[in-house]
Coordinates of C-alpha atoms in Angstrom, one line a residue:
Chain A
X1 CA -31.9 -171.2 138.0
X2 CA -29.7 -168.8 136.1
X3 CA -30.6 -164.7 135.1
X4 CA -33.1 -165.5 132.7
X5 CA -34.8 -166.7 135.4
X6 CA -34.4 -163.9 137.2
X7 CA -35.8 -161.6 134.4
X8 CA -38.6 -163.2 134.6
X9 CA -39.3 -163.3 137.9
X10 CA -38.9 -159.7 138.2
X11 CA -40.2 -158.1 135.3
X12 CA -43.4 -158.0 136.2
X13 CA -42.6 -156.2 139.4
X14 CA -42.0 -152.8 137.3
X15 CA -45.2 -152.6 136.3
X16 CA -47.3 -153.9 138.9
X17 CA -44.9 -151.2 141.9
X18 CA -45.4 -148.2 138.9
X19 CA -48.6 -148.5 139.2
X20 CA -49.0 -148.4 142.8
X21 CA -46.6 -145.7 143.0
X22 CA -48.6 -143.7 140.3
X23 CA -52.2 -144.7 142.2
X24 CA -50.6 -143.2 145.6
X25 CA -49.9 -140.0 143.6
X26 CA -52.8 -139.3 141.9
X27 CA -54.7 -140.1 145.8
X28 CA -52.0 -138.1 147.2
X29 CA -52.5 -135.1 144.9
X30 CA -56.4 -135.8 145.2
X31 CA -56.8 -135.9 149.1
X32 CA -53.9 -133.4 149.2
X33 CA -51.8 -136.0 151.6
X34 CA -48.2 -135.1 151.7
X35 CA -47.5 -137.8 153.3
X36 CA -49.4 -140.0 150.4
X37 CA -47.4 -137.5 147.6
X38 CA -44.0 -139.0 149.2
X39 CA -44.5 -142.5 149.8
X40 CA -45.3 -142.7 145.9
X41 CA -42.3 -140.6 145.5
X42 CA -40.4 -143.3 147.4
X43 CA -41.6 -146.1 145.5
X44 CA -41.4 -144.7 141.8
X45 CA -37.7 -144.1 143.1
X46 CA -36.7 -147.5 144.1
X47 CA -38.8 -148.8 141.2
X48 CA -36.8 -147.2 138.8
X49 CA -33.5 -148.4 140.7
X50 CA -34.8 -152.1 140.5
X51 CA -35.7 -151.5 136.7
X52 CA -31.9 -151.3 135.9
X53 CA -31.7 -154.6 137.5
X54 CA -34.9 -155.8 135.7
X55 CA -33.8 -154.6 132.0
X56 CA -29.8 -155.9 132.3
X57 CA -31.3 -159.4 133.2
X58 CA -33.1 -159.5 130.1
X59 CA -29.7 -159.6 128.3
X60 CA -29.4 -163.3 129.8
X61 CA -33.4 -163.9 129.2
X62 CA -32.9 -162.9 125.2
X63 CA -29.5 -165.2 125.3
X64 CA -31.4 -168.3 126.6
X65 CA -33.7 -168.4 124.3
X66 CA -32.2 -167.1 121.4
X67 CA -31.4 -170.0 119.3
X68 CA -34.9 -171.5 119.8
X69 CA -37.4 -171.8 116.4
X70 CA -40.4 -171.2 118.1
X71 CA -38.4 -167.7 119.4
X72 CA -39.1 -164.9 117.0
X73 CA -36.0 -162.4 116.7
X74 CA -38.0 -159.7 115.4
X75 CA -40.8 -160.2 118.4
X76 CA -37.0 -159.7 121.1
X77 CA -36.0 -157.1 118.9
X78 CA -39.1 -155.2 119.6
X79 CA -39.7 -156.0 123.1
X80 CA -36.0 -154.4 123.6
X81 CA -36.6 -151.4 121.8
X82 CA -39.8 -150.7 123.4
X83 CA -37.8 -151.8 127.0
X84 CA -34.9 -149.5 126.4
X85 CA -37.8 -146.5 125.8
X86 CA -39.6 -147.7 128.6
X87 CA -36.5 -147.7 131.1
X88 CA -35.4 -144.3 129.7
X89 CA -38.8 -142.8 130.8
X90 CA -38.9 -144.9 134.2
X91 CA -35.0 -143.4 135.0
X92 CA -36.3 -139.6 133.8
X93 CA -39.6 -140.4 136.1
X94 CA -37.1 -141.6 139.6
X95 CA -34.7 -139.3 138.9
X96 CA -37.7 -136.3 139.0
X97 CA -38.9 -138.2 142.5
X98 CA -35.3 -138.2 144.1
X99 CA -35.1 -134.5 143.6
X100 CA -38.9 -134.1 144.9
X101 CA -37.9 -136.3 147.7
X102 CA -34.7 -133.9 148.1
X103 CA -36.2 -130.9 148.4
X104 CA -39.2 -132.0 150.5
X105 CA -36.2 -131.1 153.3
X106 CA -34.3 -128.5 151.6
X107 CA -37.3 -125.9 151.1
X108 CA -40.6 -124.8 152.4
X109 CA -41.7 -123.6 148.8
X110 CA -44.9 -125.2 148.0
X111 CA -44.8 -123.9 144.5
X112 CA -41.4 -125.8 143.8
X113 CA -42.8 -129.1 144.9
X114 CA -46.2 -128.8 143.2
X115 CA -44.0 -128.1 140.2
X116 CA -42.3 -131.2 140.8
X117 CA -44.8 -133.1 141.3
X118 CA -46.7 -132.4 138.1
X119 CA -43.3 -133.0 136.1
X120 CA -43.1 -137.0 138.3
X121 CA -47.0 -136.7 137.3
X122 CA -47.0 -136.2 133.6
X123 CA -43.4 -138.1 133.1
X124 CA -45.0 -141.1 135.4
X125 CA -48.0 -140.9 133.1
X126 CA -45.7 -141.2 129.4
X127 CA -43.9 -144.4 131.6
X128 CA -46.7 -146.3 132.5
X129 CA -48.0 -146.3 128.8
X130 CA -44.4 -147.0 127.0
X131 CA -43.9 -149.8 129.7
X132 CA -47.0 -151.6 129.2
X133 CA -46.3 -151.7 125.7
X134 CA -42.5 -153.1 126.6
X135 CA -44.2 -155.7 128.9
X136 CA -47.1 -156.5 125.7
X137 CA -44.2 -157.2 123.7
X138 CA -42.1 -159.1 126.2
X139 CA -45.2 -162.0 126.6
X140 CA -45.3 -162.1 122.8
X141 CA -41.8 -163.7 122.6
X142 CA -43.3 -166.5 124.1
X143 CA -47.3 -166.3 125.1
X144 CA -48.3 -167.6 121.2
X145 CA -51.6 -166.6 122.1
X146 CA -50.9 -163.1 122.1
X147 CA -48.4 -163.0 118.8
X148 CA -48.8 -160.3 116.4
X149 CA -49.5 -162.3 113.1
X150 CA -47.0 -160.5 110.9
X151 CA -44.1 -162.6 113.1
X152 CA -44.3 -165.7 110.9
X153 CA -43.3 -163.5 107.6
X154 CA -39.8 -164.7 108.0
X155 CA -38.6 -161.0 106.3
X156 CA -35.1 -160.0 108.6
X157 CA -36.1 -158.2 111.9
X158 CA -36.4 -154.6 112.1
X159 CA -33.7 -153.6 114.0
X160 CA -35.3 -151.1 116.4
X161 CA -34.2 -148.2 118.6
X162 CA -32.0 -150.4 120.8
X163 CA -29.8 -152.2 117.5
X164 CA -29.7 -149.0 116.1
X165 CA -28.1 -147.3 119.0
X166 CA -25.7 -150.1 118.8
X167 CA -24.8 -150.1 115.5
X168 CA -24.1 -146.4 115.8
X169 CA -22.1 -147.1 118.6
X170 CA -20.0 -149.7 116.7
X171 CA -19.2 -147.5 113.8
X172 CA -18.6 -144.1 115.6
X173 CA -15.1 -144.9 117.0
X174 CA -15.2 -141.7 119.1
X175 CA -18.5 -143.0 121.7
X176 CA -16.7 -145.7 123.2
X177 CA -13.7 -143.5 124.5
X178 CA -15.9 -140.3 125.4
X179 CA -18.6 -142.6 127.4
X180 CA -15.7 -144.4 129.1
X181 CA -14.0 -141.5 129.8
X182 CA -17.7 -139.6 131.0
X183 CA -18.0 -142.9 133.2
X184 CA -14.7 -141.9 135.4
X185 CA -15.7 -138.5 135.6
X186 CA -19.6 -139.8 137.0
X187 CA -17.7 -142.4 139.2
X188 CA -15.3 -139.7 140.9
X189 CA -18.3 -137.4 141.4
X190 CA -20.4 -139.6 143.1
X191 CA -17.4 -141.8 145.1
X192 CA -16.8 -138.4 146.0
X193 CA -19.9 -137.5 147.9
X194 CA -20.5 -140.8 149.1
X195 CA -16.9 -140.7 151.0
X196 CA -17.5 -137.0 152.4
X197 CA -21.1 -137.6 153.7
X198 CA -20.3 -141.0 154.8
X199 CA -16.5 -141.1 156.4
X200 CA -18.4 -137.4 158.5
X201 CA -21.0 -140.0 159.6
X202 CA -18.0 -141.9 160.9
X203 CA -16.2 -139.1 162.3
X204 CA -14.2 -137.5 159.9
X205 CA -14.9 -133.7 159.8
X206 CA -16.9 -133.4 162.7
X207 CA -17.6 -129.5 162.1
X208 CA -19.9 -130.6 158.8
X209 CA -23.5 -130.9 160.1
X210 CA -26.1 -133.3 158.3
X211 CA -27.9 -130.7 157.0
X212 CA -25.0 -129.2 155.1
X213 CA -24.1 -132.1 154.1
X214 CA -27.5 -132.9 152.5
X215 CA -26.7 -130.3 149.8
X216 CA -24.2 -132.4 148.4
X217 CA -26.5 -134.8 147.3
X218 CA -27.2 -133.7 144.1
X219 CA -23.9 -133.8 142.7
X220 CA -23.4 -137.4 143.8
X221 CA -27.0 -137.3 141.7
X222 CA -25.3 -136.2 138.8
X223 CA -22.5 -138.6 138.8
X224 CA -25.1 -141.5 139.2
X225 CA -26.6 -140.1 136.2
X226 CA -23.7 -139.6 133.9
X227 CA -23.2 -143.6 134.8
X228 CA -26.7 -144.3 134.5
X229 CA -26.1 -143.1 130.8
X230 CA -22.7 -144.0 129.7
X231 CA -23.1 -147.5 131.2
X232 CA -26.6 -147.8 129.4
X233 CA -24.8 -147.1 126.1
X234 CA -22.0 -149.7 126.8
X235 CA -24.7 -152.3 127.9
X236 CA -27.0 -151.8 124.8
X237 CA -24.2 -151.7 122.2
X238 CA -22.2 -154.6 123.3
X239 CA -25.1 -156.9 125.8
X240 CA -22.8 -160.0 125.1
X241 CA -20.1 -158.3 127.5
X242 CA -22.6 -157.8 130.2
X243 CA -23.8 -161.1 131.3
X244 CA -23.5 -163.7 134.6
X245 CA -23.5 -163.2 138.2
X246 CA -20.4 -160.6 138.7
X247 CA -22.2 -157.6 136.2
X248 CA -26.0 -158.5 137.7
X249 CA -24.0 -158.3 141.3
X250 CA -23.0 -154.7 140.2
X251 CA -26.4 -153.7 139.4
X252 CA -28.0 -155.6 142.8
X253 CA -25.5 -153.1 144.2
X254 CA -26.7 -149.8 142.8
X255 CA -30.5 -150.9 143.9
X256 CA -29.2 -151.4 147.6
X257 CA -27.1 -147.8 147.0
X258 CA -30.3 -146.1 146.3
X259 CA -31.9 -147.9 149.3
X260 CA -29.0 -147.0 151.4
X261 CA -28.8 -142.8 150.2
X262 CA -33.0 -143.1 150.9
X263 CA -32.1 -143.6 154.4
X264 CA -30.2 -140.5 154.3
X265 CA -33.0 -138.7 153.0
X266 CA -36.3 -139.7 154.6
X267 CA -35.2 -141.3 158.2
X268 CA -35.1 -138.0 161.4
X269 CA -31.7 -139.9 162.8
X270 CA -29.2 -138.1 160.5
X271 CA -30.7 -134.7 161.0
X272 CA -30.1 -135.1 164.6
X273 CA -26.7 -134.9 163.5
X274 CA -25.6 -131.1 164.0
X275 CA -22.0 -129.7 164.1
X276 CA -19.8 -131.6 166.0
X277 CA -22.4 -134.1 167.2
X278 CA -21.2 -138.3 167.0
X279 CA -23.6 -139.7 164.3
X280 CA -25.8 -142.3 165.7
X281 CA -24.4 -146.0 165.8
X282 CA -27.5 -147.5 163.2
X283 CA -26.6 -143.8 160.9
X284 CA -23.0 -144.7 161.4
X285 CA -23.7 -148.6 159.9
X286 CA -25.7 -147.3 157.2
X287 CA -22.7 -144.7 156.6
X288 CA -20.1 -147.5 156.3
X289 CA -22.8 -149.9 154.5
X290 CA -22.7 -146.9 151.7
X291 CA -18.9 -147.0 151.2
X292 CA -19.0 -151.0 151.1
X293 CA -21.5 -150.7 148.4
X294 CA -20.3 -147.9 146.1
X295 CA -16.6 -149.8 146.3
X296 CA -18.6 -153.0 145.3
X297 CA -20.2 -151.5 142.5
X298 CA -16.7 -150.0 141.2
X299 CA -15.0 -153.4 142.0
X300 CA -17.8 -155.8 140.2
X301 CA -16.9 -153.2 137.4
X302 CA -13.2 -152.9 136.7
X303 CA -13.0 -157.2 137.7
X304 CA -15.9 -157.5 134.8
X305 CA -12.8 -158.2 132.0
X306 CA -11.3 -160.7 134.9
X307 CA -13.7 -162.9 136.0
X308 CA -17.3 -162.4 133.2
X309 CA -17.4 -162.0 129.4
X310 CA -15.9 -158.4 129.2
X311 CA -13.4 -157.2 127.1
Chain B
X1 CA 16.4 -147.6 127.3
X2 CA 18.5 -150.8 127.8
X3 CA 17.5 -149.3 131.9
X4 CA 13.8 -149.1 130.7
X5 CA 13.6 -152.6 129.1
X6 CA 15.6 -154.1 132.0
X7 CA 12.7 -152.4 134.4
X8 CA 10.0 -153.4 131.5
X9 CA 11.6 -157.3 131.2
X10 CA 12.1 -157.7 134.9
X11 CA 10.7 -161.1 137.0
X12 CA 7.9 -158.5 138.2
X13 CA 6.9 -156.5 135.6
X14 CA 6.9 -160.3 133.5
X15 CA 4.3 -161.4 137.0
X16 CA 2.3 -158.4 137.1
X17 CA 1.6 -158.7 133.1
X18 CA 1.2 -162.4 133.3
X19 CA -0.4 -163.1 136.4
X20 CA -3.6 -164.1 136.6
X21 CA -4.1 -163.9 140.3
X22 CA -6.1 -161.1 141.5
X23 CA -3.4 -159.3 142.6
X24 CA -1.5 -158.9 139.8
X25 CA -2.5 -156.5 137.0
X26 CA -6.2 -156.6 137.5
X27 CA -5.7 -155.5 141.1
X28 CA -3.3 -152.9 140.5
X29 CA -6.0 -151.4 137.8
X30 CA -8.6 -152.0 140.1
X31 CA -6.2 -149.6 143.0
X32 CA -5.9 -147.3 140.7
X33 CA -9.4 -146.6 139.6
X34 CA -10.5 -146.8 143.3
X35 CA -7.9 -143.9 144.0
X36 CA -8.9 -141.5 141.1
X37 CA -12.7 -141.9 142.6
X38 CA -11.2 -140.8 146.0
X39 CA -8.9 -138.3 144.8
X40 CA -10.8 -136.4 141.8
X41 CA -14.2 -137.2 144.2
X42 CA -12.9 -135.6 147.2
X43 CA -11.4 -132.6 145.0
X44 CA -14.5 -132.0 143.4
X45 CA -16.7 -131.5 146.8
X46 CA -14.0 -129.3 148.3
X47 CA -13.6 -127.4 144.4
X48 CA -17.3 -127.0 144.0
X49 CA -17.8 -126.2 147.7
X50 CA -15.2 -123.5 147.0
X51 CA -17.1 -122.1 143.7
X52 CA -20.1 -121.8 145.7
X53 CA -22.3 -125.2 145.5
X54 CA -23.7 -126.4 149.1
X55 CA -22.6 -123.2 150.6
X56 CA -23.4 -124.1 154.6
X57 CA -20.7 -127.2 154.1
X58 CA -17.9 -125.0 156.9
X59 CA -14.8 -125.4 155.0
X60 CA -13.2 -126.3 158.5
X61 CA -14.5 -129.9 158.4
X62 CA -14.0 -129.9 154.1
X63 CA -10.4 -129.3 155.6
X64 CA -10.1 -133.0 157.5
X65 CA -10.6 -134.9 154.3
X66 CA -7.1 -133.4 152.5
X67 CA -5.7 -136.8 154.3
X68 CA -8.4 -139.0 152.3
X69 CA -7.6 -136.7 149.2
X70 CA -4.0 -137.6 149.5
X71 CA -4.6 -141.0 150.0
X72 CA -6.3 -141.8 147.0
X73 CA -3.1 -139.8 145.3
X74 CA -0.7 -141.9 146.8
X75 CA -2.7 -145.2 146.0
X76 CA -3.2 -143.8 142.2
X77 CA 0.9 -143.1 142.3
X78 CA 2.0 -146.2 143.6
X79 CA -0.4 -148.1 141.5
X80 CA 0.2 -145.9 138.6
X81 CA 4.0 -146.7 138.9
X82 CA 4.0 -150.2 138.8
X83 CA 1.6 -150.0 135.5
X84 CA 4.4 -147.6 134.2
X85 CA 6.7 -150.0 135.0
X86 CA 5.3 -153.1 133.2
X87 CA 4.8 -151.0 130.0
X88 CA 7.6 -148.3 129.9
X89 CA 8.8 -148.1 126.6
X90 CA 5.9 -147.7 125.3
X91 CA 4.1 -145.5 127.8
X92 CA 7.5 -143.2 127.4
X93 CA 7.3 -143.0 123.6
X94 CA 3.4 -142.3 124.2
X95 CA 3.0 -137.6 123.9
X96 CA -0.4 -138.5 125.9
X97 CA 1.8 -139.9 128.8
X98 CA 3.2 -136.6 129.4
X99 CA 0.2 -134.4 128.5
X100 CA -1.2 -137.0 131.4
X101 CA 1.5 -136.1 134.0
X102 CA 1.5 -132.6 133.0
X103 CA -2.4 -132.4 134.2
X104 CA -1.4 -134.7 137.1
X105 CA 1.0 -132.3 138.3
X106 CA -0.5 -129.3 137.5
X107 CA -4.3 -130.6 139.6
X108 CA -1.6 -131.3 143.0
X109 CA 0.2 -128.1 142.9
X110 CA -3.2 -126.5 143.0
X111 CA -5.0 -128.5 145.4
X112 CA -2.2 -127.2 147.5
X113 CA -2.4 -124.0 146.3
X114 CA -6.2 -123.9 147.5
X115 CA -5.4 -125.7 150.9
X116 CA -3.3 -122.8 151.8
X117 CA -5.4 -119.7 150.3
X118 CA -8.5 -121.2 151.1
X119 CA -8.2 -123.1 154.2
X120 CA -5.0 -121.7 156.0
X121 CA -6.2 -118.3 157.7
X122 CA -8.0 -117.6 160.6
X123 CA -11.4 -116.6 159.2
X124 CA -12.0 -119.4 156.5
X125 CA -15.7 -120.3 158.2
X126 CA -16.7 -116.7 158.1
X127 CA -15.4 -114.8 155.0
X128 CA -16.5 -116.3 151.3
X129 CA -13.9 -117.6 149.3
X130 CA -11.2 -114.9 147.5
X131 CA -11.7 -114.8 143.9
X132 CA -8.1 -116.6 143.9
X133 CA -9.2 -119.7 145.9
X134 CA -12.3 -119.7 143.4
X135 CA -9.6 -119.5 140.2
X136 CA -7.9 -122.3 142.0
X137 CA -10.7 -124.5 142.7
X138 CA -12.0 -124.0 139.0
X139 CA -8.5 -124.8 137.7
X140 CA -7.9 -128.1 139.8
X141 CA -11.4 -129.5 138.7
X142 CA -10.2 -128.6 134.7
X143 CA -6.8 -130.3 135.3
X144 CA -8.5 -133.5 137.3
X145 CA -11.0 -134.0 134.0
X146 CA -8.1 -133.3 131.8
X147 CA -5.9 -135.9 134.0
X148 CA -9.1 -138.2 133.6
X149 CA -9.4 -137.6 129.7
X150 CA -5.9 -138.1 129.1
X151 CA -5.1 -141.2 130.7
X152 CA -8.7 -143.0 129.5
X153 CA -6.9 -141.8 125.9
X154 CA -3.5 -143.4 126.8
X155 CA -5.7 -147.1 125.9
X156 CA -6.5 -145.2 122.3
X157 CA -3.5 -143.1 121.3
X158 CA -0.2 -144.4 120.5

């Protein structure tokens, strides 16, 4: 069993929990259930956290199977252009559900979260259609019976959205340093927010209520997303750096940190929590769970050069 | 610099470069990117808090986590001196070292700045931030990311 395994025993989980999560929004918006609107809002969410997981696995899937004849590299080069398009619209599509999940408990204005929702809608919509066409792909790198015919030409690949990306990486010296350098600045953001809603769950600051609190959220958001990016960019321009246990760890960590901030979000305990009120013991678990995790991600990270392939 | 080679050459600074145990100079990179998430993080609630973002945050509880702010300082300085000390010739001939300290030094006098202007008077909970505390907090966030840019660069230049 190693991660190419893994890929793919997961990937078909993407598109068989989209779709559920884009059924239970079109019923939602259709019988007008909130509560149906945010249970698909819950799951498009941690769908598109367990797609990070899905598409970095497929770096160890491709180097299994690389050096095989009856592998076509233009059939992986295609499947990985049309995955990296796919995952870009699934992380545009959670990202629009976190913040419609947010501000379910920040504001009473319908017209705001019928806004949202047509934007998690329509971007769901785009997703479901470029991912179908990622997974088509995927099963003709090794389902024959489904092989475009134009694979046997033997002409070299097309290199794709994804090899392009990286070769534009690899000959702009300046991306490397300003995506690093982008990657502390998202790290600091969101270790930041993590440490003040978390160490308040724990007792630090006892003045801050939940509630307050709660608006913080969005920059850890932001942070998560400058990483989301940057890291994407290292990943996809130099995949041979990001492969075994210790860099699929980190990313096994970030799907447990999005559980973990859902908690936050969706569960009544932490709103209990008012100014100067101890934090329930499960809320303060969860709390020092979060700290654990966000550590763990950094550490799986900066040991990456130590103990896996990274320079 | 027969002072900085002695410091660069010593039986330490030879471990810390050589080792490959987990506490050598992995660890002491790993400390100090753990302390500029806690120290630039915790910065950049209390800064944006201070500039107006999640506004019902009372700045009397932001005030109990200058301690955590100060201890992911004192990690990245103690940390940071050691990986000084392994490489000081070269850090020392580097302008991006200094340019690096300069916005080090310049982000901690203002974080102090703001914990008196902003936090130290008897009405911080119920009067808005002064303009100054606002210039304060807007200054520390610039000299953080400029701390942040310079030292990533310190890898690149020189």
């Amino acid at each position: 069993m190693n991660l190419a395994h893994v890929h793919l025993l997961l990937n078909h989980f993407p598109t068989v929990a989209f779709g559920v999560g884009v059924g239970l929004l079109i019923g939602g918006i259709f019988v007008k259930s909130d509560e149906l609107k945010r249970a698909s809002l819950v799951i498009l969410f941690m769908t598109s956290a367990l797609t990070i997981a899905v598409y970095v696995s497929g770096n160890d899937a491709q180097a299994a199977i690389r050096d095989r004849a009856d592998v076509s590299a233009a059939a992986m080069n295609r499947h990985e252009s049309a995955a990296l398009v796919a995952f870009t619209f699934m992380q545009l599509t959670g990202l629009a559900a976190w913040l419609g999940l947010w501000k379910w408990r920040r504001t009473s204005d319908s017209g705001a979260a019928t806004r949202n929702m047509t934007v998690v809608l329509l971007l769901s919509m785009v997703t479901f259609g470029v991912m179908a066409r990622a997974a088509n792909l995927g099963g003709q790198i090794r389902h024959s019976e489904i092989q475009a015919a134009q694979d046997s030409s033997g002409a070299e690949p097309e290199p794709g959205i994804a090899r392009s990306l990286a070769a534009y990486v690899g000959t702009h010296q300046w991306v490397w340093p300003l995506c690093e350098t982008l990657h502390f600045v998202g790290l600091s953001l969101l270790l930041g927010v993590v440490l003040t809603v978390d160490l308040r769950m724990l007792g630090v600051g006892k003045t801050l209520s939940f509630a307050a609190l709660y608006q913080l959220l969005p920059l850890g958001m932001l942070g998560f997303t400058i990483n989301l990016v940057t890291g994407m960019i290292f990943f996809v321009a130099t995949p041979d750096q990001y492969t075994g246990f210790l860099f699929f760890l980190k990313m096994i960590l970030v799907v447990l940190g999005a559980a973990n901030v859902l908690y936050f979000m969706l569960f009544d305990q932490p709103w209990t929590i008012g100014e100067g009120d101890d934090a329930p013991t499960a809320t303060k678990v969860i709390a020092a769970s979060a700290i654990v995790i966000w550590i763990g991600v950094l550490c799986c990270g900066r040991l990456l050069p130590f103990f896996g392939n990274s320079f | 610099m027969n002072v900085l080679l002695k410091v660069e050459q010593s039986g330490f600074s030879q471990w810390i470069r050589a080792s490959e145990s987990i506490v050598g100079y992995t660890g002491i990179l790993l400390l100090h990117k753990i302390g500029i998430g806690v120290v630039v993080g915790i910065s950049a609630c209390i800064g944006f808090r201070i500039l107006g973002f999640a506004p019902a945050l009372r700045l009397t509880g932001l005030e109990k986590f200058f301690p955590t702010l100060w201890f992911g300082f004192w990690l990245n300085a103690a940390s940071g001196v050691i990986l000084l000390a392994i490489d000081l010739t070269k850090k020392l001939g580097n302008p991006d070292f200094y340019v690096k300290m300069a916005f080090i030094t310049a982000a901690v006098v203002t974080v102090r700045m703001l914990k008196t202007d902003a936090f130290g008077h008897a009405a911080v909970d119920t009067e808005p931030p002064s303009a100054r505390a606002k210039f304060l907090a807007l200054t520390s966030l610039i000299c953080w990311l400029g701390a942040i840019v310079s030292g990533r660069l310190l890898a690149y230049l020189g």
